[in-house]
């Protein structure tokens, strides 16, 4: 079977289109069901709420897509997000600076912490050839503990007013934070589909040894993929702070599972080598619409968790059959 580096681009694009079309139909089906189930579902306020609620998961899931495409996994993004948030929270509340300087300092600090954590995940996993599942599980605990240590287990608040206003700003009824996440998604799509680096990530997920024998530095490609995931976690931390006006060391618990679920539901294979950030975008929408719709229907937290779990399992089963179709 040809790898993405040698397969016909038109065939790969057709398969991606068919896959995304199926996910889009599933999303449309959910929207129709919840529209009939609740009169409040398609209101302007609720649509704005959905867009706001999926923002952080979308950002984390886009970063996760890079890692899963190479056959890896990143379980640390929720904890890294919390760690980055408290470091950024400490920076944004420093005395003696203007609001603009504090906001820029916080952004640099949060993004830097996230990228460093991702870089460490990538270097350790790639250099020693260790399962990323184990390495990122360790980072999950390290980052969570570091966040609690830096913040003294306390929530940080009292941010500059301009920063708080950014988190609630709307343009034409669309949250600015969602627009930022959408721009990030489009950039990721361009990197994966229009650059050599992106195509080689697909190649590593399909046949790592072939990419290595072709003379490409597989080690650094893996490190960069994990660094992008960490950077996305840092970016999510900034958005989280702007939205909620706090930085909590216990934030982000379980966020990594939602991000992985969005990627899988969006059609990216856990085995690596297949998928797209457009599918991830649709997957994040499915999770967000499902959660919102079930709440409006009055279902309990327990039932919502069960239904979401069923959706994830079904998505994995469908991925199994998609893999068989691609191999045929």
mmCIF file of C-alpha atoms in Angstrom:
data_model
loop_
_atom_site.group_PDB
_atom_site.id
_atom_site.type_symbol
_atom_site.label_atom_id
_atom_site.label_comp_id
_atom_site.label_asym_id
_atom_site.label_seq_id
_atom_site.Cartn_x
_atom_site.Cartn_y
_atom_site.Cartn_z
ATOM 1 C CA UNK A 1 0.000 0.000 0.000
ATOM 2 C CA UNK A 2 1.314 3.425 -0.866
ATOM 3 C CA UNK A 3 2.078 5.871 1.936
ATOM 4 C CA UNK A 4 0.845 9.478 1.959
ATOM 5 C CA UNK A 5 4.204 10.589 0.653
ATOM 6 C CA UNK A 6 3.767 8.471 -2.482
ATOM 7 C CA UNK A 7 -0.018 8.037 -2.784
ATOM 8 C CA UNK A 8 -1.990 9.981 -5.333
ATOM 9 C CA UNK A 9 -2.892 13.329 -3.720
ATOM 10 C CA UNK A 10 -6.303 13.351 -5.424
ATOM 11 C CA UNK A 11 -7.131 9.919 -3.980
ATOM 12 C CA UNK A 12 -6.066 10.981 -0.480
ATOM 13 C CA UNK A 13 -8.111 14.181 -0.797
ATOM 14 C CA UNK A 14 -11.158 12.189 -1.971
ATOM 15 C CA UNK A 15 -10.922 9.826 0.989
ATOM 16 C CA UNK A 16 -10.599 12.785 3.369
ATOM 17 C CA UNK A 17 -13.617 14.476 1.780
ATOM 18 C CA UNK A 18 -15.741 11.336 2.097
ATOM 19 C CA UNK A 19 -14.683 10.878 5.712
ATOM 20 C CA UNK A 20 -15.378 14.510 6.663
ATOM 21 C CA UNK A 21 -18.705 14.415 4.821
ATOM 22 C CA UNK A 22 -19.789 11.475 6.959
ATOM 23 C CA UNK A 23 -18.790 13.283 10.154
ATOM 24 C CA UNK A 24 -20.577 16.404 8.937
ATOM 25 C CA UNK A 25 -23.766 14.416 8.358
ATOM 26 C CA UNK A 26 -23.519 13.011 11.883
ATOM 27 C CA UNK A 27 -23.195 16.566 13.222
ATOM 28 C CA UNK A 28 -26.173 17.691 11.142
ATOM 29 C CA UNK A 29 -28.205 14.751 12.465
ATOM 30 C CA UNK A 30 -27.478 15.797 16.063
ATOM 31 C CA UNK A 31 -28.442 19.401 15.326
ATOM 32 C CA UNK A 32 -31.780 18.302 13.822
ATOM 33 C CA UNK A 33 -32.540 15.981 16.756
ATOM 34 C CA UNK A 34 -31.778 18.596 19.415
ATOM 35 C CA UNK A 35 -33.640 21.287 17.474
ATOM 36 C CA UNK A 36 -36.824 19.244 17.784
ATOM 37 C CA UNK A 37 -36.020 18.255 21.374
ATOM 38 C CA UNK A 38 -35.609 21.783 22.723
ATOM 39 C CA UNK A 39 -36.891 25.132 21.546
ATOM 40 C CA UNK A 40 -33.835 26.810 23.031
ATOM 41 C CA UNK A 41 -31.223 24.836 21.081
ATOM 42 C CA UNK A 42 -31.082 26.955 17.915
ATOM 43 C CA UNK A 43 -31.368 30.315 19.661
ATOM 44 C CA UNK A 44 -28.622 32.868 19.070
ATOM 45 C CA UNK A 45 -27.568 32.803 22.719
ATOM 46 C CA UNK A 46 -27.250 29.030 22.791
ATOM 47 C CA UNK A 47 -25.264 28.912 19.548
ATOM 48 C CA UNK A 48 -22.889 31.491 21.026
ATOM 49 C CA UNK A 49 -22.613 29.324 24.151
ATOM 50 C CA UNK A 50 -21.750 26.238 22.092
ATOM 51 C CA UNK A 51 -19.040 28.091 20.154
ATOM 52 C CA UNK A 52 -17.573 29.403 23.399
ATOM 53 C CA UNK A 53 -17.717 26.028 25.125
ATOM 54 C CA UNK A 54 -15.933 24.094 22.379
ATOM 55 C CA UNK A 55 -13.075 26.593 22.016
ATOM 56 C CA UNK A 56 -10.650 25.128 24.539
ATOM 57 C CA UNK A 57 -11.321 21.536 23.482
ATOM 58 C CA UNK A 58 -10.837 22.495 19.833
ATOM 59 C CA UNK A 59 -7.464 24.113 20.541
ATOM 60 C CA UNK A 60 -6.251 21.098 22.543
ATOM 61 C CA UNK A 61 -7.605 18.685 19.919
ATOM 62 C CA UNK A 62 -5.843 20.470 17.043
ATOM 63 C CA UNK A 63 -2.532 20.095 18.867
ATOM 64 C CA UNK A 64 -3.384 16.479 19.709
ATOM 65 C CA UNK A 65 -4.008 15.758 16.017
ATOM 66 C CA UNK A 66 -0.319 16.325 15.226
ATOM 67 C CA UNK A 67 0.710 13.767 17.856
ATOM 68 C CA UNK A 68 -1.872 11.129 16.933
ATOM 69 C CA UNK A 69 -0.986 11.434 13.241
ATOM 70 C CA UNK A 70 2.523 10.129 14.051
ATOM 71 C CA UNK A 71 1.056 7.261 16.072
ATOM 72 C CA UNK A 72 1.528 8.904 19.470
ATOM 73 C CA UNK A 73 -0.735 10.149 22.250
ATOM 74 C CA UNK A 74 -0.498 13.070 24.676
ATOM 75 C CA UNK A 75 -2.225 12.508 28.005
ATOM 76 C CA UNK A 76 -0.633 15.557 29.621
ATOM 77 C CA UNK A 77 -2.418 18.419 27.834
ATOM 78 C CA UNK A 78 -5.006 19.048 30.562
ATOM 79 C CA UNK A 79 -2.390 19.261 33.310
ATOM 80 C CA UNK A 80 0.006 21.246 31.118
ATOM 81 C CA UNK A 81 -2.813 23.697 30.436
ATOM 82 C CA UNK A 82 -3.354 24.180 34.179
ATOM 83 C CA UNK A 83 0.399 24.580 34.821
ATOM 84 C CA UNK A 84 0.718 27.104 31.996
ATOM 85 C CA UNK A 85 -2.321 28.971 33.316
ATOM 86 C CA UNK A 86 -0.969 29.438 36.838
ATOM 87 C CA UNK A 87 2.442 30.529 35.520
ATOM 88 C CA UNK A 88 0.708 33.006 33.197
ATOM 89 C CA UNK A 89 -1.562 34.005 36.089
ATOM 90 C CA UNK A 90 1.457 34.771 38.261
ATOM 91 C CA UNK A 91 2.962 36.824 35.431
ATOM 92 C CA UNK A 92 -0.185 38.820 34.714
ATOM 93 C CA UNK A 93 -0.555 39.861 38.354
ATOM 94 C CA UNK A 94 3.017 41.103 38.827
ATOM 95 C CA UNK A 95 3.230 44.636 40.240
ATOM 96 C CA UNK A 96 4.992 47.513 38.523
ATOM 97 C CA UNK A 97 3.899 46.863 34.919
ATOM 98 C CA UNK A 98 1.212 48.294 32.669
ATOM 99 C CA UNK A 99 -1.733 46.190 31.526
ATOM 100 C CA UNK A 100 -0.383 45.699 27.996
ATOM 101 C CA UNK A 101 3.013 44.567 29.270
ATOM 102 C CA UNK A 102 1.389 42.186 31.757
ATOM 103 C CA UNK A 103 -0.848 40.600 29.115
ATOM 104 C CA UNK A 104 2.075 40.087 26.725
ATOM 105 C CA UNK A 105 4.212 38.682 29.544
ATOM 106 C CA UNK A 106 1.453 36.279 30.537
ATOM 107 C CA UNK A 107 0.982 35.081 26.964
ATOM 108 C CA UNK A 108 4.716 34.467 26.508
ATOM 109 C CA UNK A 109 4.919 32.662 29.866
ATOM 110 C CA UNK A 110 1.900 30.434 29.200
ATOM 111 C CA UNK A 111 2.935 29.526 25.662
ATOM 112 C CA UNK A 112 6.529 28.953 26.772
ATOM 113 C CA UNK A 113 5.559 26.586 29.598
ATOM 114 C CA UNK A 114 3.294 24.612 27.284
ATOM 115 C CA UNK A 115 5.895 24.291 24.542
ATOM 116 C CA UNK A 116 8.656 23.253 26.979
ATOM 117 C CA UNK A 117 6.458 20.508 28.429
ATOM 118 C CA UNK A 118 5.614 19.278 24.932
ATOM 119 C CA UNK A 119 9.274 19.443 23.934
ATOM 120 C CA UNK A 120 10.250 17.261 26.898
ATOM 121 C CA UNK A 121 7.528 14.754 26.035
ATOM 122 C CA UNK A 122 8.816 14.534 22.468
ATOM 123 C CA UNK A 123 12.524 14.327 23.282
ATOM 124 C CA UNK A 124 12.135 11.622 25.933
ATOM 125 C CA UNK A 125 9.691 9.572 23.887
ATOM 126 C CA UNK A 126 11.597 9.840 20.591
ATOM 127 C CA UNK A 127 15.174 9.538 21.908
ATOM 128 C CA UNK A 128 14.589 6.410 23.966
ATOM 129 C CA UNK A 129 11.828 5.024 21.757
ATOM 130 C CA UNK A 130 9.453 4.841 24.704
ATOM 131 C CA UNK A 131 5.652 4.713 24.412
ATOM 132 C CA UNK A 132 4.304 8.255 24.466
ATOM 133 C CA UNK A 133 1.381 6.972 26.538
ATOM 134 C CA UNK A 134 3.709 6.350 29.498
ATOM 135 C CA UNK A 135 5.850 9.473 29.055
ATOM 136 C CA UNK A 136 2.895 11.836 28.823
ATOM 137 C CA UNK A 137 1.195 10.080 31.740
ATOM 138 C CA UNK A 138 4.281 10.959 33.770
ATOM 139 C CA UNK A 139 4.168 14.552 32.487
ATOM 140 C CA UNK A 140 0.492 14.697 33.472
ATOM 141 C CA UNK A 141 1.505 14.207 37.107
ATOM 142 C CA UNK A 142 4.598 16.423 36.882
ATOM 143 C CA UNK A 143 2.692 19.357 35.386
ATOM 144 C CA UNK A 144 -0.214 18.985 37.821
ATOM 145 C CA UNK A 145 2.145 18.933 40.786
ATOM 146 C CA UNK A 146 4.161 21.850 39.408
ATOM 147 C CA UNK A 147 0.997 23.906 38.978
ATOM 148 C CA UNK A 148 -0.044 23.243 42.555
ATOM 149 C CA UNK A 149 3.447 24.093 43.796
ATOM 150 C CA UNK A 150 3.756 27.358 41.831
ATOM 151 C CA UNK A 151 0.316 28.571 42.885
ATOM 152 C CA UNK A 152 0.546 27.208 46.432
ATOM 153 C CA UNK A 153 -2.659 25.317 45.538
ATOM 154 C CA UNK A 154 -4.536 28.619 45.289
ATOM 155 C CA UNK A 155 -6.610 30.095 42.482
ATOM 156 C CA UNK A 156 -5.166 33.234 40.901
ATOM 157 C CA UNK A 157 -7.483 36.045 39.838
ATOM 158 C CA UNK A 158 -7.767 39.871 39.463
ATOM 159 C CA UNK A 159 -6.551 40.135 35.861
ATOM 160 C CA UNK A 160 -6.397 43.356 33.820
ATOM 161 C CA UNK A 161 -9.801 44.501 32.590
ATOM 162 C CA UNK A 162 -8.723 44.442 28.918
ATOM 163 C CA UNK A 163 -7.788 40.767 29.269
ATOM 164 C CA UNK A 164 -11.143 39.902 30.832
ATOM 165 C CA UNK A 165 -13.029 41.807 28.122
ATOM 166 C CA UNK A 166 -11.222 39.854 25.419
ATOM 167 C CA UNK A 167 -12.599 36.599 26.804
ATOM 168 C CA UNK A 168 -16.205 37.747 26.476
ATOM 169 C CA UNK A 169 -15.923 39.804 23.281
ATOM 170 C CA UNK A 170 -18.251 39.028 20.359
ATOM 171 C CA UNK A 171 -18.013 39.884 16.669
ATOM 172 C CA UNK A 172 -21.352 39.525 14.929
ATOM 173 C CA UNK A 173 -22.533 37.243 17.699
ATOM 174 C CA UNK A 174 -19.480 34.981 17.312
ATOM 175 C CA UNK A 175 -17.097 34.756 20.297
ATOM 176 C CA UNK A 176 -13.658 36.183 19.532
ATOM 177 C CA UNK A 177 -12.045 33.240 21.353
ATOM 178 C CA UNK A 178 -13.727 30.851 18.901
ATOM 179 C CA UNK A 179 -12.539 32.924 15.942
ATOM 180 C CA UNK A 180 -8.991 32.687 17.304
ATOM 181 C CA UNK A 181 -9.348 28.908 17.667
ATOM 182 C CA UNK A 182 -10.714 28.676 14.116
ATOM 183 C CA UNK A 183 -7.740 30.622 12.743
ATOM 184 C CA UNK A 184 -5.444 28.242 14.604
ATOM 185 C CA UNK A 185 -7.279 25.303 13.025
ATOM 186 C CA UNK A 186 -6.838 26.748 9.519
ATOM 187 C CA UNK A 187 -3.118 27.310 10.129
ATOM 188 C CA UNK A 188 -2.782 23.705 11.288
ATOM 189 C CA UNK A 189 -4.648 22.531 8.169
ATOM 190 C CA UNK A 190 -2.224 24.472 5.964
ATOM 191 C CA UNK A 191 0.811 23.026 7.764
ATOM 192 C CA UNK A 192 -0.437 19.444 7.482
ATOM 193 C CA UNK A 193 -1.666 19.643 3.892
ATOM 194 C CA UNK A 194 0.522 22.211 2.157
ATOM 195 C CA UNK A 195 3.978 21.717 3.647
ATOM 196 C CA UNK A 196 6.606 18.983 3.408
ATOM 197 C CA UNK A 197 6.706 18.819 7.208
ATOM 198 C CA UNK A 198 2.993 18.039 7.358
ATOM 199 C CA UNK A 199 3.108 15.356 4.697
ATOM 200 C CA UNK A 200 6.053 13.711 6.428
ATOM 201 C CA UNK A 201 4.078 13.520 9.665
ATOM 202 C CA UNK A 202 1.538 11.422 7.767
ATOM 203 C CA UNK A 203 4.423 9.387 6.400
ATOM 204 C CA UNK A 204 5.814 8.735 9.892
ATOM 205 C CA UNK A 205 2.407 7.546 11.037
ATOM 206 C CA UNK A 206 2.196 5.117 8.110
ATOM 207 C CA UNK A 207 5.764 3.889 7.830
ATOM 208 C CA UNK A 208 8.300 5.514 10.117
ATOM 209 C CA UNK A 209 11.188 3.380 8.905
ATOM 210 C CA UNK A 210 10.597 4.347 5.276
ATOM 211 C CA UNK A 211 10.724 8.040 6.198
ATOM 212 C CA UNK A 212 13.949 7.473 8.149
ATOM 213 C CA UNK A 213 15.570 5.542 5.292
ATOM 214 C CA UNK A 214 14.638 8.399 2.952
ATOM 215 C CA UNK A 215 16.994 10.577 4.991
ATOM 216 C CA UNK A 216 14.485 12.619 6.981
ATOM 217 C CA UNK A 217 15.186 13.448 10.683
ATOM 218 C CA UNK A 218 12.299 11.486 12.192
ATOM 219 C CA UNK A 219 13.461 12.316 15.727
ATOM 220 C CA UNK A 220 13.012 16.055 15.222
ATOM 221 C CA UNK A 221 9.687 15.675 13.431
ATOM 222 C CA UNK A 222 8.367 13.776 16.438
ATOM 223 C CA UNK A 223 9.752 16.346 18.862
ATOM 224 C CA UNK A 224 8.127 19.166 16.897
ATOM 225 C CA UNK A 225 4.771 17.333 16.825
ATOM 226 C CA UNK A 226 4.769 16.991 20.612
ATOM 227 C CA UNK A 227 5.967 20.592 20.989
ATOM 228 C CA UNK A 228 2.987 21.749 18.912
ATOM 229 C CA UNK A 229 0.666 19.818 21.230
ATOM 230 C CA UNK A 230 2.275 21.466 24.252
ATOM 231 C CA UNK A 231 2.091 24.876 22.592
ATOM 232 C CA UNK A 232 -1.622 24.313 21.966
ATOM 233 C CA UNK A 233 -2.063 23.496 25.666
ATOM 234 C CA UNK A 234 -0.350 26.780 26.551
ATOM 235 C CA UNK A 235 -2.580 28.601 24.092
ATOM 236 C CA UNK A 236 -5.655 26.945 25.621
ATOM 237 C CA UNK A 237 -4.471 28.152 29.028
ATOM 238 C CA UNK A 238 -4.525 31.779 27.861
ATOM 239 C CA UNK A 239 -8.043 31.365 26.419
ATOM 240 C CA UNK A 240 -9.196 29.626 29.602
ATOM 241 C CA UNK A 241 -7.894 32.523 31.714
ATOM 242 C CA UNK A 242 -9.539 35.123 29.487
ATOM 243 C CA UNK A 243 -12.871 33.293 29.546
ATOM 244 C CA UNK A 244 -13.124 32.545 33.265
ATOM 245 C CA UNK A 245 -10.894 35.323 34.659
ATOM 246 C CA UNK A 246 -9.078 32.866 36.909
ATOM 247 C CA UNK A 247 -6.074 30.554 36.802
ATOM 248 C CA UNK A 248 -6.669 27.396 38.819
ATOM 249 C CA UNK A 249 -4.063 24.636 39.366
ATOM 250 C CA UNK A 250 -6.860 22.027 39.281
ATOM 251 C CA UNK A 251 -8.238 23.164 35.920
ATOM 252 C CA UNK A 252 -8.176 20.877 32.903
ATOM 253 C CA UNK A 253 -8.904 17.579 34.657
ATOM 254 C CA UNK A 254 -10.120 15.177 31.966
ATOM 255 C CA UNK A 255 -9.547 17.685 29.165
ATOM 256 C CA UNK A 256 -7.045 15.356 27.512
ATOM 257 C CA UNK A 257 -9.761 12.716 27.120
ATOM 258 C CA UNK A 258 -12.146 15.190 25.479
ATOM 259 C CA UNK A 259 -9.380 16.289 23.099
ATOM 260 C CA UNK A 260 -8.538 12.698 22.151
ATOM 261 C CA UNK A 261 -12.252 11.980 21.691
ATOM 262 C CA UNK A 262 -12.633 14.943 19.305
ATOM 263 C CA UNK A 263 -9.677 13.731 17.240
ATOM 264 C CA UNK A 264 -10.945 10.147 17.059
ATOM 265 C CA UNK A 265 -14.544 11.133 16.316
ATOM 266 C CA UNK A 266 -13.115 13.421 13.630
ATOM 267 C CA UNK A 267 -11.662 10.419 11.825
ATOM 268 C CA UNK A 268 -7.982 10.525 12.757
ATOM 269 C CA UNK A 269 -6.670 7.000 13.241
ATOM 270 C CA UNK A 270 -5.111 6.082 16.585
ATOM 271 C CA UNK A 271 -2.621 4.023 14.585
ATOM 272 C CA UNK A 272 -1.405 7.211 12.892
ATOM 273 C CA UNK A 273 -1.064 8.226 9.277
ATOM 274 C CA UNK A 274 -4.707 9.148 8.586
ATOM 275 C CA UNK A 275 -6.849 12.092 9.584
ATOM 276 C CA UNK A 276 -7.258 15.851 9.306
ATOM 277 C CA UNK A 277 -7.782 18.909 11.474
ATOM 278 C CA UNK A 278 -11.021 19.607 9.606
ATOM 279 C CA UNK A 279 -12.279 16.286 10.919
ATOM 280 C CA UNK A 280 -11.012 17.311 14.363
ATOM 281 C CA UNK A 281 -12.989 20.561 14.090
ATOM 282 C CA UNK A 282 -16.143 18.575 13.264
ATOM 283 C CA UNK A 283 -15.372 16.141 16.097
ATOM 284 C CA UNK A 284 -15.087 19.014 18.582
ATOM 285 C CA UNK A 285 -18.423 20.337 17.332
ATOM 286 C CA UNK A 286 -20.039 16.927 17.780
ATOM 287 C CA UNK A 287 -18.843 16.697 21.389
ATOM 288 C CA UNK A 288 -19.916 20.274 22.115
ATOM 289 C CA UNK A 289 -23.336 19.947 20.466
ATOM 290 C CA UNK A 290 -23.916 16.591 22.155
ATOM 291 C CA UNK A 291 -23.083 17.962 25.615
ATOM 292 C CA UNK A 292 -25.176 21.087 25.127
ATOM 293 C CA UNK A 293 -28.152 19.259 23.651
ATOM 294 C CA UNK A 294 -28.240 16.635 26.384
ATOM 295 C CA UNK A 295 -28.215 19.355 29.040
ATOM 296 C CA UNK A 296 -31.152 21.106 27.372
ATOM 297 C CA UNK A 297 -33.000 17.784 27.308
ATOM 298 C CA UNK A 298 -32.594 17.627 31.088
ATOM 299 C CA UNK A 299 -30.434 14.496 31.227
ATOM 300 C CA UNK A 300 -28.329 13.922 34.338
ATOM 301 C CA UNK A 301 -24.529 14.152 34.379
ATOM 302 C CA UNK A 302 -24.313 10.372 34.643
ATOM 303 C CA UNK A 303 -26.424 9.724 31.563
ATOM 304 C CA UNK A 304 -24.515 12.389 29.590
ATOM 305 C CA UNK A 305 -21.215 10.699 30.441
ATOM 306 C CA UNK A 306 -22.583 7.316 29.405
ATOM 307 C CA UNK A 307 -23.895 8.613 26.070
ATOM 308 C CA UNK A 308 -20.638 10.425 25.325
ATOM 309 C CA UNK A 309 -18.740 7.226 26.101
ATOM 310 C CA UNK A 310 -20.928 5.257 23.688
ATOM 311 C CA UNK A 311 -20.267 7.839 20.955
ATOM 312 C CA UNK A 312 -16.502 7.491 21.480
ATOM 313 C CA UNK A 313 -16.651 3.686 21.323
ATOM 314 C CA UNK A 314 -18.723 3.823 18.135
ATOM 315 C CA UNK A 315 -16.171 6.233 16.651
ATOM 316 C CA UNK A 316 -13.329 3.794 17.410
ATOM 317 C CA UNK A 317 -15.275 0.932 15.803
ATOM 318 C CA UNK A 318 -15.879 3.068 12.710
ATOM 319 C CA UNK A 319 -12.165 3.906 12.631
ATOM 320 C CA UNK A 320 -11.433 0.166 12.553
ATOM 321 C CA UNK A 321 -13.563 -0.234 9.431
ATOM 322 C CA UNK A 322 -12.123 2.927 7.866
ATOM 323 C CA UNK A 323 -8.666 1.410 8.278
ATOM 324 C CA UNK A 324 -9.824 -1.731 6.480
ATOM 325 C CA UNK A 325 -11.259 0.378 3.656
ATOM 326 C CA UNK A 326 -8.031 2.347 3.303
ATOM 327 C CA UNK A 327 -6.002 -0.855 3.168
ATOM 328 C CA UNK A 328 -8.183 -2.331 0.436
#
